[in-house]
Structure formats: C-alpha cells, structure tokens
Tab-separated table of C-alpha atoms in Angstrom:
chain	number	residue	atom	x	y	z
A	1	UNK	CA	82.275	115.927	63.380
A	2	UNK	CA	84.351	115.513	60.466
A	3	UNK	CA	87.892	114.418	60.080
A	4	UNK	CA	90.467	116.631	60.251
A	5	UNK	CA	92.714	115.967	57.639
A	6	UNK	CA	95.055	112.908	59.359
A	7	UNK	CA	95.365	114.287	62.823
A	8	UNK	CA	94.211	111.468	65.101
A	9	UNK	CA	90.882	112.647	67.228
A	10	UNK	CA	90.936	113.208	71.106
A	11	UNK	CA	89.699	110.406	72.991
A	12	UNK	CA	89.241	110.431	76.628
A	13	UNK	CA	89.134	107.322	78.640
A	14	UNK	CA	87.439	107.372	82.001
A	15	UNK	CA	88.008	104.208	84.554
A	16	UNK	CA	90.409	101.499	83.920
A	17	UNK	CA	88.671	98.462	85.178
A	18	UNK	CA	87.177	95.639	82.739
A	19	UNK	CA	85.695	97.482	80.227
A	20	UNK	CA	87.807	100.672	80.013
A	21	UNK	CA	91.043	98.754	80.145
A	22	UNK	CA	89.963	96.787	77.285
A	23	UNK	CA	88.714	99.683	74.984
A	24	UNK	CA	91.395	101.965	75.879
A	25	UNK	CA	94.205	99.282	74.947
A	26	UNK	CA	92.106	98.668	71.654
A	27	UNK	CA	91.838	102.247	70.679
A	28	UNK	CA	95.269	103.139	71.645
A	29	UNK	CA	96.788	103.469	67.883
A	30	UNK	CA	93.511	104.928	66.520
A	31	UNK	CA	93.446	107.906	68.617
A	32	UNK	CA	95.238	110.501	70.529
A	33	UNK	CA	94.332	108.617	73.747
A	34	UNK	CA	94.186	109.829	77.294
A	35	UNK	CA	93.406	107.029	80.170
A	36	UNK	CA	92.042	108.237	83.352
A	37	UNK	CA	92.135	106.391	86.347
A	38	UNK	CA	92.798	106.718	90.050
A	39	UNK	CA	95.067	103.780	90.138
A	40	UNK	CA	97.989	102.553	88.360
A	41	UNK	CA	96.900	99.240	87.405
A	42	UNK	CA	94.096	96.896	85.975
A	43	UNK	CA	92.898	94.626	88.082
A	44	UNK	CA	90.914	90.834	87.047
A	45	UNK	CA	88.401	91.334	89.800
A	46	UNK	CA	86.745	87.902	89.814
A	47	UNK	CA	90.229	86.494	90.682
A	48	UNK	CA	90.501	89.057	93.654
A	49	UNK	CA	88.737	86.130	95.818
A	50	UNK	CA	91.366	83.385	94.778
A	51	UNK	CA	94.160	86.078	95.325
A	52	UNK	CA	93.021	86.084	99.128
A	53	UNK	CA	93.783	82.605	99.603
A	54	UNK	CA	96.632	82.347	97.327
A	55	UNK	CA	98.339	85.805	97.109
A	56	UNK	CA	100.772	84.792	94.313
A	57	UNK	CA	97.803	84.225	91.839
A	58	UNK	CA	97.801	88.013	91.886
A	59	UNK	CA	101.004	88.504	90.065
A	60	UNK	CA	98.943	87.418	86.954
A	61	UNK	CA	95.826	89.102	87.731
A	62	UNK	CA	96.885	92.476	89.000
A	63	UNK	CA	98.564	94.096	85.976
A	64	UNK	CA	99.921	97.763	85.324
A	65	UNK	CA	98.234	99.620	82.811
A	66	UNK	CA	101.667	100.352	81.224
A	67	UNK	CA	102.064	97.082	80.684
A	68	UNK	CA	99.202	96.404	77.861
A	69	UNK	CA	98.442	100.429	77.192
A	70	UNK	CA	101.721	101.491	75.717
A	71	UNK	CA	100.936	104.164	73.035
A	72	UNK	CA	98.854	106.832	75.259
A	73	UNK	CA	98.598	109.191	78.144
A	74	UNK	CA	97.825	107.998	81.464
A	75	UNK	CA	96.542	109.876	84.215
A	76	UNK	CA	96.563	108.702	87.519
A	77	UNK	CA	93.818	110.816	88.946
A	78	UNK	CA	90.208	111.033	89.587
A	79	UNK	CA	87.589	112.522	87.019
A	80	UNK	CA	85.503	114.970	88.969
A	81	UNK	CA	83.740	116.844	86.241
A	82	UNK	CA	82.840	116.851	82.433
A	83	UNK	CA	81.809	119.692	80.343
A	84	UNK	CA	81.146	120.200	76.337
A	85	UNK	CA	84.395	119.988	75.818
A	86	UNK	CA	86.517	118.644	78.217
A	87	UNK	CA	87.017	116.288	81.326
A	88	UNK	CA	88.028	117.840	84.718
A	89	UNK	CA	90.429	115.773	87.308
A	90	UNK	CA	90.528	116.193	91.256
A	91	UNK	CA	94.104	117.693	91.043
A	92	UNK	CA	93.167	120.610	88.843
A	93	UNK	CA	94.000	119.281	85.089
A	94	UNK	CA	91.572	119.542	82.334
A	95	UNK	CA	91.542	117.080	78.868
A	96	UNK	CA	90.035	118.141	75.976
A	97	UNK	CA	88.214	115.190	74.004
A	98	UNK	CA	86.261	114.854	70.718
A	99	UNK	CA	85.141	111.327	71.983
A	100	UNK	CA	84.341	110.282	75.638
A	101	UNK	CA	84.113	106.959	77.012
A	102	UNK	CA	82.783	106.520	80.658
A	103	UNK	CA	83.786	102.932	82.277
A	104	UNK	CA	83.911	103.910	85.966
A	105	UNK	CA	81.560	100.716	86.903
A	106	UNK	CA	81.575	100.370	90.822
A	107	UNK	CA	83.188	102.455	93.591
A	108	UNK	CA	86.057	100.168	94.987
A	109	UNK	CA	88.370	102.186	97.329
A	110	UNK	CA	91.540	100.235	96.367
A	111	UNK	CA	95.138	101.455	96.485
A	112	UNK	CA	96.746	103.529	94.185
A	113	UNK	CA	100.088	101.277	92.972
A	114	UNK	CA	100.121	97.791	92.171
A	115	UNK	CA	102.680	96.582	94.697
A	116	UNK	CA	100.290	98.055	97.287
A	117	UNK	CA	97.294	96.038	95.943
A	118	UNK	CA	99.382	92.651	96.401
A	119	UNK	CA	100.472	93.647	99.894
A	120	UNK	CA	96.739	94.034	100.631
A	121	UNK	CA	96.250	90.188	99.582
A	122	UNK	CA	98.838	89.183	101.708
A	123	UNK	CA	97.535	90.863	104.727
A	124	UNK	CA	94.205	89.288	103.772
A	125	UNK	CA	95.878	85.886	103.268
A	126	UNK	CA	97.437	86.331	106.996
A	127	UNK	CA	93.884	87.204	108.656
A	128	UNK	CA	92.660	83.763	106.925
A	129	UNK	CA	95.401	81.774	107.990
A	130	UNK	CA	95.607	83.128	111.282
A	131	UNK	CA	91.766	82.485	112.088
A	132	UNK	CA	90.236	79.359	113.317
A	133	UNK	CA	86.614	80.764	112.666
A	134	UNK	CA	85.720	83.380	109.540
A	135	UNK	CA	82.491	85.339	109.170
A	136	UNK	CA	81.220	86.029	105.430
A	137	UNK	CA	78.670	89.179	105.458
A	138	UNK	CA	76.982	88.816	102.169
A	139	UNK	CA	75.315	86.026	100.005
A	140	UNK	CA	75.969	87.491	96.468
A	141	UNK	CA	78.740	85.991	94.120
A	142	UNK	CA	81.486	87.702	96.282
A	143	UNK	CA	80.455	86.066	99.455
A	144	UNK	CA	79.626	82.486	97.727
A	145	UNK	CA	83.138	82.413	96.000
A	146	UNK	CA	84.957	83.664	99.033
A	147	UNK	CA	83.186	80.513	101.168
A	148	UNK	CA	84.070	78.345	98.351
A	149	UNK	CA	87.621	79.268	98.219
A	150	UNK	CA	88.206	79.177	101.938
A	151	UNK	CA	86.688	76.200	102.358
A	152	UNK	CA	88.482	74.350	99.833
A	153	UNK	CA	91.650	75.705	100.588
A	154	UNK	CA	91.563	75.520	104.562
A	155	UNK	CA	88.758	73.009	105.148
A	156	UNK	CA	89.603	73.089	108.941
A	157	UNK	CA	88.257	76.533	109.104
A	158	UNK	CA	84.757	77.406	110.550
A	159	UNK	CA	82.936	79.207	107.872
A	160	UNK	CA	79.590	81.264	108.562
A	161	UNK	CA	78.027	82.998	105.989
A	162	UNK	CA	75.548	85.585	106.588
A	163	UNK	CA	73.046	86.995	103.738
A	164	UNK	CA	69.871	88.960	104.077
A	165	UNK	CA	68.178	87.786	101.436
A	166	UNK	CA	65.822	84.595	101.322
A	167	UNK	CA	68.334	83.009	98.993
A	168	UNK	CA	71.767	83.063	97.894
A	169	UNK	CA	72.948	84.383	94.548
A	170	UNK	CA	69.810	86.598	93.873
A	171	UNK	CA	70.891	87.542	90.560
A	172	UNK	CA	70.282	84.319	89.084
A	173	UNK	CA	67.660	81.670	89.232
A	174	UNK	CA	66.393	79.841	92.581
A	175	UNK	CA	67.833	76.332	90.882
A	176	UNK	CA	71.436	77.856	91.219
A	177	UNK	CA	70.880	79.270	94.364
A	178	UNK	CA	69.316	75.514	95.956
A	179	UNK	CA	72.306	74.044	94.346
A	180	UNK	CA	74.934	76.472	95.978
A	181	UNK	CA	73.190	76.060	99.400
A	182	UNK	CA	73.551	72.377	99.086
A	183	UNK	CA	77.253	72.440	98.173
A	184	UNK	CA	78.357	75.282	100.713
A	185	UNK	CA	76.450	73.141	103.560
A	186	UNK	CA	78.416	69.961	102.289
A	187	UNK	CA	81.623	72.018	102.692
A	188	UNK	CA	80.532	72.736	106.330
A	189	UNK	CA	79.917	76.319	105.674
A	190	UNK	CA	76.934	77.568	107.963
A	191	UNK	CA	74.925	79.636	106.090
A	192	UNK	CA	71.990	82.118	107.939
A	193	UNK	CA	69.676	83.594	105.453
A	194	UNK	CA	67.325	86.721	105.913
A	195	UNK	CA	69.787	88.043	108.464
A	196	UNK	CA	71.979	90.940	108.785
A	197	UNK	CA	75.123	91.340	111.001
A	198	UNK	CA	75.515	94.741	113.040
A	199	UNK	CA	79.147	95.404	112.568
A	200	UNK	CA	78.688	98.406	115.028
A	201	UNK	CA	77.947	96.078	117.925
A	202	UNK	CA	80.702	93.431	117.835
A	203	UNK	CA	82.337	92.653	121.218
A	204	UNK	CA	85.512	90.693	122.199
A	205	UNK	CA	85.574	87.332	123.898
A	206	UNK	CA	88.622	85.469	124.696
A	207	UNK	CA	90.491	86.512	121.941
A	208	UNK	CA	87.783	86.437	119.545
A	209	UNK	CA	84.852	88.290	118.225
A	210	UNK	CA	81.079	87.965	118.841
A	211	UNK	CA	78.773	89.108	115.912
A	212	UNK	CA	75.218	89.880	116.586
A	213	UNK	CA	72.321	89.447	113.855
A	214	UNK	CA	69.075	91.023	113.164
A	215	UNK	CA	67.413	87.538	114.497
A	216	UNK	CA	69.164	87.693	117.861
A	217	UNK	CA	71.910	85.296	116.922
A	218	UNK	CA	75.294	85.571	118.255
A	219	UNK	CA	78.177	84.238	115.916
A	220	UNK	CA	81.790	83.816	117.147
A	221	UNK	CA	84.400	84.347	114.517
A	222	UNK	CA	87.723	85.478	114.529
A	223	UNK	CA	87.565	88.025	111.887
A	224	UNK	CA	85.024	88.835	108.929
A	225	UNK	CA	84.910	90.054	105.415
A	226	UNK	CA	82.161	92.290	104.004
A	227	UNK	CA	81.176	91.013	100.891
A	228	UNK	CA	78.034	93.215	99.821
A	229	UNK	CA	77.255	95.080	96.816
A	230	UNK	CA	79.388	98.334	95.995
A	231	UNK	CA	77.812	101.168	94.979
A	232	UNK	CA	77.929	102.453	91.210
A	233	UNK	CA	80.774	104.617	90.209
A	234	UNK	CA	78.172	107.644	89.303
A	235	UNK	CA	77.881	110.284	91.671
A	236	UNK	CA	80.332	112.466	90.475
A	237	UNK	CA	78.298	112.784	87.283
A	238	UNK	CA	75.484	114.361	89.250
A	239	UNK	CA	77.242	117.693	88.881
A	240	UNK	CA	78.134	117.561	85.129
A	241	UNK	CA	76.478	117.531	81.884
A	242	UNK	CA	75.199	114.533	82.480
A	243	UNK	CA	73.518	114.995	85.492
A	244	UNK	CA	70.118	114.273	83.382
A	245	UNK	CA	71.242	111.029	81.786
A	246	UNK	CA	71.235	109.193	84.912
A	247	UNK	CA	68.264	107.148	85.955
A	248	UNK	CA	66.673	106.362	89.269
A	249	UNK	CA	69.318	103.694	90.182
A	250	UNK	CA	72.385	106.259	88.969
A	251	UNK	CA	73.254	104.213	85.959
A	252	UNK	CA	73.901	106.185	82.489
A	253	UNK	CA	70.914	105.602	80.017
A	254	UNK	CA	72.780	104.309	76.815
A	255	UNK	CA	71.256	103.621	73.101
A	256	UNK	CA	71.610	100.619	71.340
A	257	UNK	CA	75.231	101.890	70.202
A	258	UNK	CA	76.133	102.475	73.937
A	259	UNK	CA	76.498	106.048	73.584
A	260	UNK	CA	74.967	107.998	76.217
A	261	UNK	CA	71.250	108.662	75.006
A	262	UNK	CA	71.101	111.985	73.132
A	263	UNK	CA	74.606	112.431	73.065
A	264	UNK	CA	76.543	111.741	69.569
A	265	UNK	CA	80.236	111.771	71.080
A	266	UNK	CA	79.798	110.361	74.562
A	267	UNK	CA	79.680	106.628	75.163
A	268	UNK	CA	79.360	104.797	78.332
A	269	UNK	CA	80.225	100.763	78.924
A	270	UNK	CA	80.460	98.334	81.733
A	271	UNK	CA	78.017	98.297	84.984
A	272	UNK	CA	77.877	101.672	84.964
A	273	UNK	CA	75.114	101.697	81.798
A	274	UNK	CA	71.259	100.733	82.017
A	275	UNK	CA	71.994	97.936	79.698
A	276	UNK	CA	69.240	94.978	80.774
A	277	UNK	CA	71.279	92.431	81.538
A	278	UNK	CA	73.189	90.808	84.394
A	279	UNK	CA	76.286	92.856	84.977
A	280	UNK	CA	79.536	90.676	84.647
A	281	UNK	CA	82.991	91.041	83.444
A	282	UNK	CA	82.863	88.680	80.274
A	283	UNK	CA	79.506	91.471	79.005
A	284	UNK	CA	81.740	94.673	80.017
A	285	UNK	CA	84.618	93.084	77.493
A	286	UNK	CA	81.783	92.820	75.272
A	287	UNK	CA	80.518	96.397	75.658
A	288	UNK	CA	84.257	97.742	75.162
A	289	UNK	CA	84.408	95.842	71.840
A	290	UNK	CA	81.417	97.165	70.409
A	291	UNK	CA	81.993	100.776	71.499
A	292	UNK	CA	85.551	100.509	70.385
A	293	UNK	CA	84.415	99.314	66.852
A	294	UNK	CA	81.967	102.181	66.830
A	295	UNK	CA	84.556	104.795	67.681
A	296	UNK	CA	87.004	103.866	64.940
A	297	UNK	CA	84.034	104.052	62.663
A	298	UNK	CA	83.447	107.318	63.772
A	299	UNK	CA	86.445	108.432	64.070
A	300	UNK	CA	87.552	107.839	60.710
A	301	UNK	CA	84.323	109.754	58.965
A	302	UNK	CA	82.075	106.770	58.766
A	303	UNK	CA	78.690	106.772	58.665
A	304	UNK	CA	76.290	106.218	61.847
A	305	UNK	CA	74.079	103.985	60.253
A	306	UNK	CA	77.123	101.624	60.047
A	307	UNK	CA	77.787	101.291	63.580
A	308	UNK	CA	77.457	98.120	65.452
A	309	UNK	CA	74.504	97.505	68.103
A	310	UNK	CA	75.042	95.856	71.396
A	311	UNK	CA	72.460	92.625	72.045
A	312	UNK	CA	72.323	92.460	75.686
A	313	UNK	CA	73.564	89.227	77.406
A	314	UNK	CA	71.705	86.391	78.153
A	315	UNK	CA	71.118	84.741	81.348
A	316	UNK	CA	74.570	82.701	81.532
A	317	UNK	CA	76.518	82.981	84.734
A	318	UNK	CA	78.868	81.087	86.377
A	319	UNK	CA	79.999	81.261	90.271
A	320	UNK	CA	83.308	79.371	91.212
A	321	UNK	CA	83.206	77.011	94.373
A	322	UNK	CA	86.623	76.335	95.195
A	323	UNK	CA	89.219	75.390	92.879
A	324	UNK	CA	87.391	72.540	91.025
A	325	UNK	CA	83.805	73.208	91.169
A	326	UNK	CA	81.373	75.899	90.169
A	327	UNK	CA	77.607	76.513	89.613
A	328	UNK	CA	76.469	77.679	86.348
A	329	UNK	CA	73.272	78.637	84.918
A	330	UNK	CA	72.874	78.510	81.053
A	331	UNK	CA	69.362	79.737	79.438
A	332	UNK	CA	67.782	76.297	79.380
A	333	UNK	CA	69.711	74.409	82.628
A	334	UNK	CA	71.775	74.719	85.554
A	335	UNK	CA	74.740	72.906	86.634
A	336	UNK	CA	76.572	72.515	89.606
A	337	UNK	CA	80.324	70.465	89.980
A	338	UNK	CA	83.547	69.812	88.134
A	339	UNK	CA	82.021	70.110	84.534
A	340	UNK	CA	81.058	73.901	84.976
A	341	UNK	CA	84.417	74.335	87.449
A	342	UNK	CA	86.351	73.106	84.496
A	343	UNK	CA	85.200	76.305	82.516
A	344	UNK	CA	85.996	78.911	85.075
A	345	UNK	CA	87.485	77.564	88.416
A	346	UNK	CA	90.940	76.290	87.343
A	347	UNK	CA	92.271	79.666	86.051
A	348	UNK	CA	89.330	82.065	86.601
A	349	UNK	CA	89.571	82.944	82.684
A	350	UNK	CA	92.989	84.999	83.777
A	351	UNK	CA	94.795	83.996	81.047
A	352	UNK	CA	91.958	84.651	78.435
A	353	UNK	CA	91.703	87.880	80.084
A	354	UNK	CA	95.366	88.484	79.812
A	355	UNK	CA	95.933	87.582	76.259
A	356	UNK	CA	92.813	89.724	75.191
A	357	UNK	CA	95.216	92.641	76.411
A	358	UNK	CA	98.309	91.158	74.478
A	359	UNK	CA	99.848	89.752	77.299
A	360	UNK	CA	101.211	86.181	77.909
A	361	UNK	CA	98.419	83.998	79.886
A	362	UNK	CA	101.261	82.735	82.426
C-alpha cells in the first residue's frame, strides 16, 4: 500500500480494553481512526477488585473513551464481521479500512455506560458489606486478589476460596503459589483446593446459602463471587476472513511484528494473540506501543524491514494481596509482603496507566 498524497490512512481498531485503548490514543492524530467497542469506556481491569471493596476507586479506573481519545470516531457497537476491505458491526454499519487492529481480548459482559459500570461496583460492595460470609469460586489471580481485598478491608468476614486446581495461581510458579496460600491462611481465608462448586445446586438455609463441592463438602455463605477465567473474545472471527488464522485455542496467530500471520495490513494485540507469554495488562500495553510504531511507519510509506519486532515478556508477575502486600515472581526470585506491595498494591498502577493516556493520575 502506497501513501496517497497527504490523505490519512483509514485505521479501524476493534476493542477498547487495555491494548486497544492505548493504540487508538497513540494513533488518533496519525490516521483517520475508527474505534469500535461495545462500551463507552475503558476500564483498568486489574483495579476492579479494589473497586469492589472501595467503589470510589472506580472514579479513576473507569474512564470514558472520549476523555483520552479526542480526535477520532467512536462506534459503540460490536464488530461481527471482517472482509478484505471493511469491518461490519452488529447494527448493520460497515467501516472501510486500510489498516485494521484487533484487540478484543476476553469476553466480559459489562454494561454499556460508565455510570452503569460504577453502579455495578456499588451493588457488589453492598453485597460484600451485608454478608457475614463470602464464597469465592476460582483461585487464579482474580479470586486470590478478591480474597486479599476482602480480608484486608473486612477482616471480620469469613472468606472461603474454592479452586479446582492443585495449587493457587497456576499461571506462575509453585513457590509463589505456596507463599500466597500461607498469606491467605494467615488472614483466616479458608482455601479448598482440587474441588469445584456446583452453582446449580445451591440451597437456602436460615437466610444464608449452602454450596456443595465435588468433594462432598457443604459450605455456608451469604453470597458468592465467580472468579474463573473468561473466554477469549475471538469466537466472532470464525465467520470472517481470519478464521484460518485462529489456533486451536482460539487465539490469533501473529508474526514478530504483531501482524496476523499472512496479512500485511491486519494487526492483533493483547490477550487475543498467540504470543508465548503470561497474559498480563502491562504486556498488552507493550503490544499496543510496538504495533502503533509499526503502523506509523507503514502508514507513512516506510519499509517493512524497518518495523520493530516484539520480544515476548518474561515470567514477571505481581498479584496484589490487599492494600499493603503482594506476591511477586521475578525471573530469579519470588517475594511476598510489603516490598512487592509497594510496587503495585497501593495504587495498582492506576495513576501510571492514566498518565499513559494523557490524563491526570489522580
């Protein structure tokens, strides 16, 4: 594709999560951008669990797209199709593209407006505050962080966490899992491993609920939160020109430049890609910056060989444990407590993420 005079190239970005929002913001003055997302806001997702125990935290972590993306077109709809030349949305509109970026991450049914999302957090907070006992289903990062937040802010509540795996946080190493289990146990969180909860057989008993596990245990709790993994947001691609670019897990296969393999003008970034690394927000933002640089180069008529390649991230991961502590896995060591907590847990990188999008950190 050659540059057509000074006319800006048409760029369509699908998905307004961590990766898509940063890329759209980065390229809004370099292309004629159409930004497609079913919701009107961007959410700093790793702050959502803090927002459940402190709803006012969401004032900074739930951000209308228009606050940081001021120069392009916003289409509040769901993409349902892709042809060689355009993107089709659920409300029967089509948007032509010269370049396309897919950043649909994981499927997460959230409300359309920021106000509705903030109201959801208030309702979840009321659910926690009115409960004496809470059941958390799932021991990945979401379940562990929610258990940490509730035990830190509401130490009087009885928290039970049930996980189907043999250890917590299976996406990182066993040392981090062991340290996390010890920390949760020290906060009186009752952790049950290698069990599942049947949410279809819940019974009522004297105002609270009885939950049954596959190990035959009964758990009494006033409410529950389901914190299991969300499906990838790629199912819709199976009916598009990219169906053959999906791997067996539904991820888009990309080359070292984050282009969909075999495609010169279609990029994919964030959790939807098959990049061999732990799926984390800070890495999705790195994808966005690499892809944005490559798109700037191509849209200005630059040579493909000058594109930057993306180097998969290391095994570094930090999981918050309440407001002060965290467990951190680095390439050569694993730490737990206040030191890794100082890196993440106090502000959860919200100020830094807002600054990346040109907003005031507070």
